[in-house]
Amino acid sequence: MNAPIRIEHVREHGGWLDRYTHMSASCQCAMTFSVYLPPQAEFGPVPVLYWLSGLTCTDDNFRVKAGAQRYAAELGLVLVIPDTSPRGSEVPDDPAYDLGQAAGFYVDAERSPWSTHYQMHRYVTQELIGLVEAHFPVRPGVRAISGHSMGGHGALVLALRNPGLFRSASAFAPICHPSACPWGVKAFSHYLGEDEAAWRAWDATCLIEDGASAPPLLIDQGTADEFLSEQLHPEDFSRACARRGVPLTMRWQADYDHSYHFVGSFIGEHLAWHARALQAAEAASGAVPKGPVQERTA
């Protein structure tokens, strides 16, 4: 596996925010991702959280707008932030914002012309994780995942499709039932084909209905979200979890919209929740002693 090439190096909150590029075997193009290494990473491997961004985003949106690095520094979490899709002149695209580049939907596309490059599920769950664990100071297997909107869909689906890969999963305003919303129907029709039965394997609500096991789950949803009624359908996911007895913490946040103002308001709580879940999982496996989340001191 070739080492990623660092193209940006910024000091933040006692740690380093870096950006890397590498040639991806999964997506058959150059891919970009960002990594925040907290101060604790200078002294040994630490847990890692993968963040998946939403429609129209790159890795830059989260690292600039969410304010997550401050909390990651306090908690000792590495943040890994991939791009939302393959990119480049050779990569198929569409004029609309909700298909093609910046709209990969974290699926492995099966239809031409998308199938050659749009392999975002395989990229994140296999190639990127392998790259990170080979080249960065993270504890192997001590992983969490989170995301926003399309990335929230991705975080839930990647966790549900890959039991044990992530110790916890959370989402902000996720597309919970893409088979039943315009964004998802459009993307799935192009990437996966017209057979709606095949879509179930990429739909968080359907995966729960069909018996998928889940790590601890946390969802925050704003009540003033402009996409709530037509695109997101969190109630469908919540009902499916309740019917199957899957533990879900579902938090409705009054008056919050779909923006990074919403994400930034609660990202610290999400990272602390993940840090506790990761520590509990390690303690249960005997990897570390039980105790409070280790926070950085001045």
XYZ file of N, CA, C and O in Angstrom, residues 146-254:
436
model
N -19.332 8.667 12.099
C -20.410 9.640 12.207
C -20.531 10.361 10.877
O -19.662 10.233 9.997
N -21.609 11.120 10.696
C -21.780 11.857 9.456
C -23.023 12.710 9.471
O -23.850 12.636 10.389
N -23.169 13.504 8.422
C -24.258 14.476 8.313
C -24.994 14.281 6.994
O -24.370 14.165 5.939
N -26.328 14.197 7.049
C -27.183 14.149 5.868
C -26.844 12.922 5.020
O -26.987 11.801 5.490
N -26.373 13.093 3.772
C -25.938 11.934 3.004
C -24.843 11.177 3.750
O -24.772 9.943 3.694
N -23.989 11.895 4.444
C -22.956 11.244 5.243
C -23.508 10.550 6.469
O -22.934 9.556 6.928
N -24.616 11.050 7.010
C -25.282 10.333 8.087
C -25.855 9.018 7.597
O -25.771 7.988 8.282
N -26.461 9.047 6.395
C -26.873 7.801 5.742
C -25.678 6.867 5.620
O -25.755 5.675 5.952
N -24.546 7.398 5.153
C -23.365 6.571 4.988
C -22.877 5.974 6.295
O -22.530 4.795 6.353
N -22.855 6.779 7.352
C -22.383 6.281 8.650
C -23.249 5.135 9.145
O -22.740 4.107 9.627
N -24.571 5.285 9.047
C -25.469 4.222 9.498
C -25.314 2.971 8.640
O -25.202 1.849 9.155
N -25.300 3.140 7.331
C -25.243 1.984 6.435
C -23.911 1.246 6.554
O -23.871 0.011 6.610
N -22.806 1.977 6.621
C -21.507 1.314 6.745
C -21.404 0.543 8.053
O -20.840 -0.555 8.096
N -21.963 1.096 9.127
C -21.936 0.392 10.408
C -22.828 -0.845 10.381
O -22.462 -1.897 10.914
N -24.007 -0.733 9.757
C -24.950 -1.852 9.733
C -24.508 -2.955 8.772
O -24.752 -4.136 9.028
N -23.866 -2.600 7.676
C -23.423 -3.596 6.698
C -22.161 -4.340 7.142
O -21.850 -5.402 6.596
N -21.432 -3.777 8.100
C -20.134 -4.326 8.484
C -20.079 -4.522 9.997
O -19.420 -3.754 10.710
N -20.771 -5.538 10.514
C -20.821 -5.744 11.969
C -19.420 -5.848 12.575
O -18.551 -6.554 12.055
N -19.216 -5.100 13.649
C -17.943 -5.130 14.358
C -16.888 -4.193 13.820
O -15.858 -3.973 14.476
N -17.107 -3.598 12.639
C -16.094 -2.704 12.081
C -16.001 -1.412 12.869
O -14.900 -0.871 13.063
N -17.150 -0.904 13.328
C -17.195 0.315 14.124
C -17.824 0.007 15.476
O -18.831 -0.714 15.547
N -17.266 0.578 16.535
C -17.783 0.319 17.888
C -18.990 1.187 18.214
O -19.728 0.888 19.159
N -19.191 2.259 17.475
C -20.342 3.146 17.684
C -20.582 3.913 16.393
O -19.673 4.091 15.579
N -21.833 4.384 16.214
C -22.192 5.135 15.009
C -23.186 6.223 15.384
O -24.125 5.980 16.150
N -22.979 7.419 14.850
C -23.914 8.512 15.094
C -24.145 9.278 13.803
O -23.408 9.114 12.823
N -25.177 10.115 13.811
C -25.517 10.860 12.603
C -26.261 12.136 12.960
O -27.013 12.182 13.939
N -26.048 13.145 12.142
C -26.796 14.396 12.203
C -27.710 14.442 10.985
O -27.238 14.370 9.838
N -29.010 14.540 11.219
C -29.989 14.674 10.128
C -29.720 13.707 8.986
O -29.613 14.099 7.822
N -29.603 12.408 9.272
C -29.272 11.457 8.206
C -30.443 11.202 7.256
O -31.602 11.342 7.635
N -30.120 10.816 6.034
C -31.116 10.292 5.112
C -31.370 8.854 5.556
O -30.626 7.942 5.222
N -32.411 8.659 6.334
C -32.619 7.386 7.024
C -33.281 6.317 6.167
O -33.169 5.126 6.469
N -34.019 6.732 5.145
C -34.781 5.774 4.343
C -34.669 6.194 2.882
O -35.664 6.630 2.261
N -33.468 6.099 2.287
C -33.259 6.637 0.938
C -34.129 5.998 -0.129
O -34.428 6.640 -1.145
N -34.557 4.766 0.079
C -35.447 4.132 -0.900
C -36.788 4.833 -1.002
O -37.534 4.610 -1.970
N -37.108 5.682 -0.016
C -38.419 6.329 0.032
C -38.323 7.846 -0.068
O -39.252 8.551 0.329
N -37.212 8.363 -0.588
C -37.099 9.819 -0.723
C -36.496 10.167 -2.079
O -35.781 9.359 -2.684
N -36.762 11.368 -2.590
C -36.283 11.733 -3.928
C -34.767 11.644 -4.097
O -34.284 11.171 -5.137
N -34.003 12.131 -3.108
C -32.542 12.033 -3.219
C -32.098 10.589 -3.414
O -31.312 10.278 -4.287
N -32.598 9.701 -2.547
C -32.171 8.316 -2.585
C -32.633 7.580 -3.829
O -31.873 6.813 -4.433
N -33.891 7.790 -4.217
C -34.417 7.116 -5.407
C -33.594 7.495 -6.641
O -33.237 6.633 -7.460
N -33.265 8.764 -6.772
C -32.469 9.213 -7.917
C -31.080 8.575 -7.898
O -30.628 8.010 -8.908
N -30.402 8.647 -6.743
C -29.047 8.103 -6.659
C -29.037 6.594 -6.856
O -28.224 6.047 -7.621
N -29.939 5.885 -6.176
C -29.952 4.428 -6.265
C -30.305 3.947 -7.671
O -29.759 2.958 -8.154
N -31.230 4.637 -8.335
C -31.597 4.248 -9.704
C -30.396 4.322 -10.636
O -30.196 3.441 -11.484
N -29.597 5.360 -10.484
C -28.432 5.517 -11.352
C -27.293 4.597 -10.943
O -26.669 3.953 -11.799
N -26.993 4.540 -9.653
C -25.828 3.776 -9.207
C -26.084 2.268 -9.138
O -25.181 1.480 -9.400
N -27.310 1.877 -8.765
C -27.595 0.470 -8.474
C -28.534 -0.189 -9.469
O -28.599 -1.418 -9.531
N -29.294 0.596 -10.223
C -30.239 0.032 -11.169
C -31.673 0.171 -10.692
O -31.956 0.717 -9.611
N -32.602 -0.327 -11.471
C -34.021 -0.121 -11.218
C -34.642 -1.151 -10.272
O -35.794 -0.998 -9.862
N -33.935 -2.199 -9.926
C -34.472 -3.233 -9.037
C -34.484 -2.706 -7.604
O -33.455 -2.694 -6.923
N -35.651 -2.296 -7.133
C -35.728 -1.688 -5.805
C -35.408 -2.672 -4.688
O -35.008 -2.265 -3.599
N -35.561 -3.961 -4.939
C -35.202 -4.948 -3.915
C -33.717 -4.889 -3.601
O -33.302 -5.131 -2.463
N -32.914 -4.559 -4.604
C -31.470 -4.455 -4.393
C -31.094 -3.224 -3.582
O -29.995 -3.172 -3.004
N -31.965 -2.243 -3.536
C -31.675 -1.034 -2.772
C -31.670 -1.288 -1.264
O -31.050 -0.535 -0.512
N -32.372 -2.308 -0.819
C -32.511 -2.544 0.616
C -31.164 -2.713 1.308
O -31.013 -2.350 2.478
N -30.185 -3.235 0.610
C -28.864 -3.452 1.186
C -28.107 -2.151 1.421
O -27.051 -2.167 2.068
N -28.653 -1.022 0.917
C -27.999 0.277 1.077
C -28.912 1.283 1.782
O -28.669 2.490 1.713
N -29.913 0.804 2.453
C -30.922 1.649 3.108
C -30.938 1.286 4.588
O -31.229 0.143 4.953
N -30.623 2.244 5.476
C -30.483 1.947 6.901
C -31.772 1.385 7.498
O -31.739 0.438 8.291
N -32.908 1.968 7.132
C -34.176 1.474 7.665
C -34.420 0.039 7.220
O -34.812 -0.821 8.023
N -34.188 -0.255 5.942
C -34.396 -1.613 5.430
C -33.407 -2.593 6.059
O -33.766 -3.756 6.339
N -32.175 -2.165 6.273
C -31.189 -3.049 6.898
C -31.626 -3.458 8.302
O -31.514 -4.634 8.679
N -32.160 -2.503 9.066
C -32.677 -2.836 10.400
C -33.866 -3.788 10.273
O -33.948 -4.808 10.970
N -34.784 -3.492 9.365
C -35.946 -4.364 9.167
C -35.530 -5.777 8.791
O -36.193 -6.755 9.175
N -34.441 -5.902 8.050
C -34.000 -7.206 7.558
C -33.052 -7.921 8.517
O -32.475 -8.948 8.151
N -32.881 -7.362 9.726
C -32.165 -8.095 10.759
C -30.729 -7.722 11.010
O -30.017 -8.449 11.719
N -30.249 -6.601 10.479
C -28.860 -6.206 10.704
C -28.607 -5.944 12.178
O -29.465 -5.412 12.889
N -27.424 -6.307 12.639
C -27.008 -5.963 13.990
C -26.373 -4.577 13.973
O -25.884 -4.119 12.936
N -26.403 -3.921 15.121
C -25.963 -2.531 15.162
C -25.098 -2.279 16.383
O -25.344 -2.831 17.464
N -24.092 -1.409 16.238
C -23.386 -0.903 17.412
C -24.268 0.133 18.104
O -25.376 0.425 17.625
N -23.840 0.709 19.217
C -24.609 1.817 19.802
C -24.846 2.922 18.770
O -23.937 3.305 18.033
N -26.098 3.422 18.724
C -26.504 4.391 17.716
C -27.010 5.672 18.368
O -27.778 5.627 19.335
N -26.623 6.815 17.809
C -27.092 8.128 18.260
C -27.439 8.953 17.035
O -26.646 9.058 16.099
N -28.644 9.540 17.018
C -29.057 10.441 15.949
C -29.563 11.740 16.558
O -30.367 11.725 17.488
N -29.090 12.855 16.017
C -29.654 14.170 16.322
C -30.367 14.683 15.081
O -29.823 14.624 13.966
N -31.595 15.191 15.286
C -32.397 15.718 14.176
C -33.017 17.039 14.586
O -33.670 17.130 15.619
N -32.813 18.077 13.792
C -33.419 19.370 14.060
C -34.867 19.416 13.618
O -35.219 18.907 12.549
N -35.712 20.051 14.426
C -37.134 20.110 14.086
C -37.432 21.118 12.990
O -38.487 21.046 12.355
N -36.520 22.081 12.749
C -36.725 23.078 11.697
C -35.952 22.740 10.428
O -35.781 23.599 9.556
N -35.531 21.503 10.293
C -34.787 21.050 9.118
C -35.675 21.133 7.884
O -36.758 20.534 7.832
N -35.213 21.850 6.885
C -36.018 22.065 5.679
C -36.190 20.797 4.841
O -37.061 20.739 3.965
N -35.383 19.777 5.098
C -35.467 18.529 4.336
C -36.135 17.404 5.123
O -36.233 16.270 4.631
N -36.596 17.689 6.312
C -37.056 16.647 7.228
C -38.187 15.807 6.644
O -38.105 14.578 6.587
N -39.255 16.434 6.209
C -40.452 15.676 5.837
C -40.296 14.932 4.517
O -40.800 13.818 4.355
N -39.571 15.507 3.566
C -39.502 14.904 2.235
C -38.328 13.938 2.068
O -38.449 12.905 1.391
N -37.182 14.260 2.691
C -35.954 13.535 2.355
C -35.396 12.631 3.461
O -34.706 11.652 3.144
N -35.648 12.914 4.725
C -34.858 12.285 5.781
C -35.535 11.083 6.444
O -34.891 10.085 6.734
N -36.790 11.178 6.801
C -37.584 10.077 7.366
C -36.941 9.394 8.580
O -36.858 8.156 8.628
N -36.525 10.152 9.582
C -35.955 9.517 10.774
C -36.970 8.678 11.547
O -36.597 7.720 12.233
N -38.261 9.027 11.453
C -39.279 8.243 12.156
C -39.321 6.812 11.636
O -39.560 5.879 12.411
N -39.105 6.618 10.344
C -39.089 5.260 9.788
C -37.977 4.433 10.421
O -38.172 3.260 10.783
N -36.804 5.030 10.540
C -35.672 4.322 11.139
C -35.919 4.053 12.614
O -35.660 2.951 13.114
N -36.450 5.045 13.317
C -36.726 4.884 14.743
C -37.739 3.778 14.989
O -37.583 2.949 15.900
N -38.800 3.737 14.170
C -39.807 2.686 14.323
C -39.218 1.311 14.035
O -39.525 0.330 14.725
N -38.377 1.213 13.013
C -37.753 -0.070 12.687
C -36.874 -0.548 13.844
O -36.887 -1.741 14.193
N -36.114 0.364 14.441
C -35.278 -0.007 15.586
C -36.138 -0.458 16.760
O -35.816 -1.450 17.438
N -37.242 0.248 17.010
C -38.119 -0.116 18.124
C -38.733 -1.489 17.919
O -38.815 -2.304 18.855
N -39.164 -1.765 16.689
C -39.778 -3.070 16.411
C -38.796 -4.218 16.612
O -39.184 -5.296 17.065
N -37.548 -3.978 16.298
C -36.553 -5.041 16.410
C -35.784 -5.021 17.725
O -34.926 -5.870 17.967
N -36.066 -4.033 18.581
C -35.354 -3.952 19.846
C -33.906 -3.506 19.698
O -33.058 -3.861 20.527
N -33.606 -2.730 18.651
C -32.250 -2.207 18.440
C -32.103 -0.907 19.233
O -32.855 0.044 18.999
N -31.161 -0.831 20.164
C -31.004 0.389 20.963
C -30.626 1.588 20.097
O -29.668 1.530 19.328
N -31.405 2.646 20.215
C -31.169 3.880 19.476
C -31.446 5.058 20.382
O -32.527 5.138 20.985
N -30.507 5.985 20.464
C -30.749 7.268 21.125
C -31.107 8.275 20.050
O -30.259 8.659 19.232
N -32.384 8.667 20.020
C -32.888 9.601 19.013
C -33.216 10.916 19.710
O -34.073 10.968 20.591
N -32.516 11.986 19.337
C -32.683 13.281 20.001
C -33.237 14.297 18.997
O -32.633 14.549 17.952
N -34.383 14.875 19.336
C -34.968 15.929 18.523
C -34.531 17.274 19.088
O -34.765 17.559 20.265
N -33.909 18.088 18.250
C -33.365 19.373 18.690
C -34.244 20.498 18.151
O -34.288 20.760 16.949
N -34.961 21.151 19.069
C -35.958 22.157 18.687
C -35.324 23.319 17.941
O -34.314 23.894 18.382
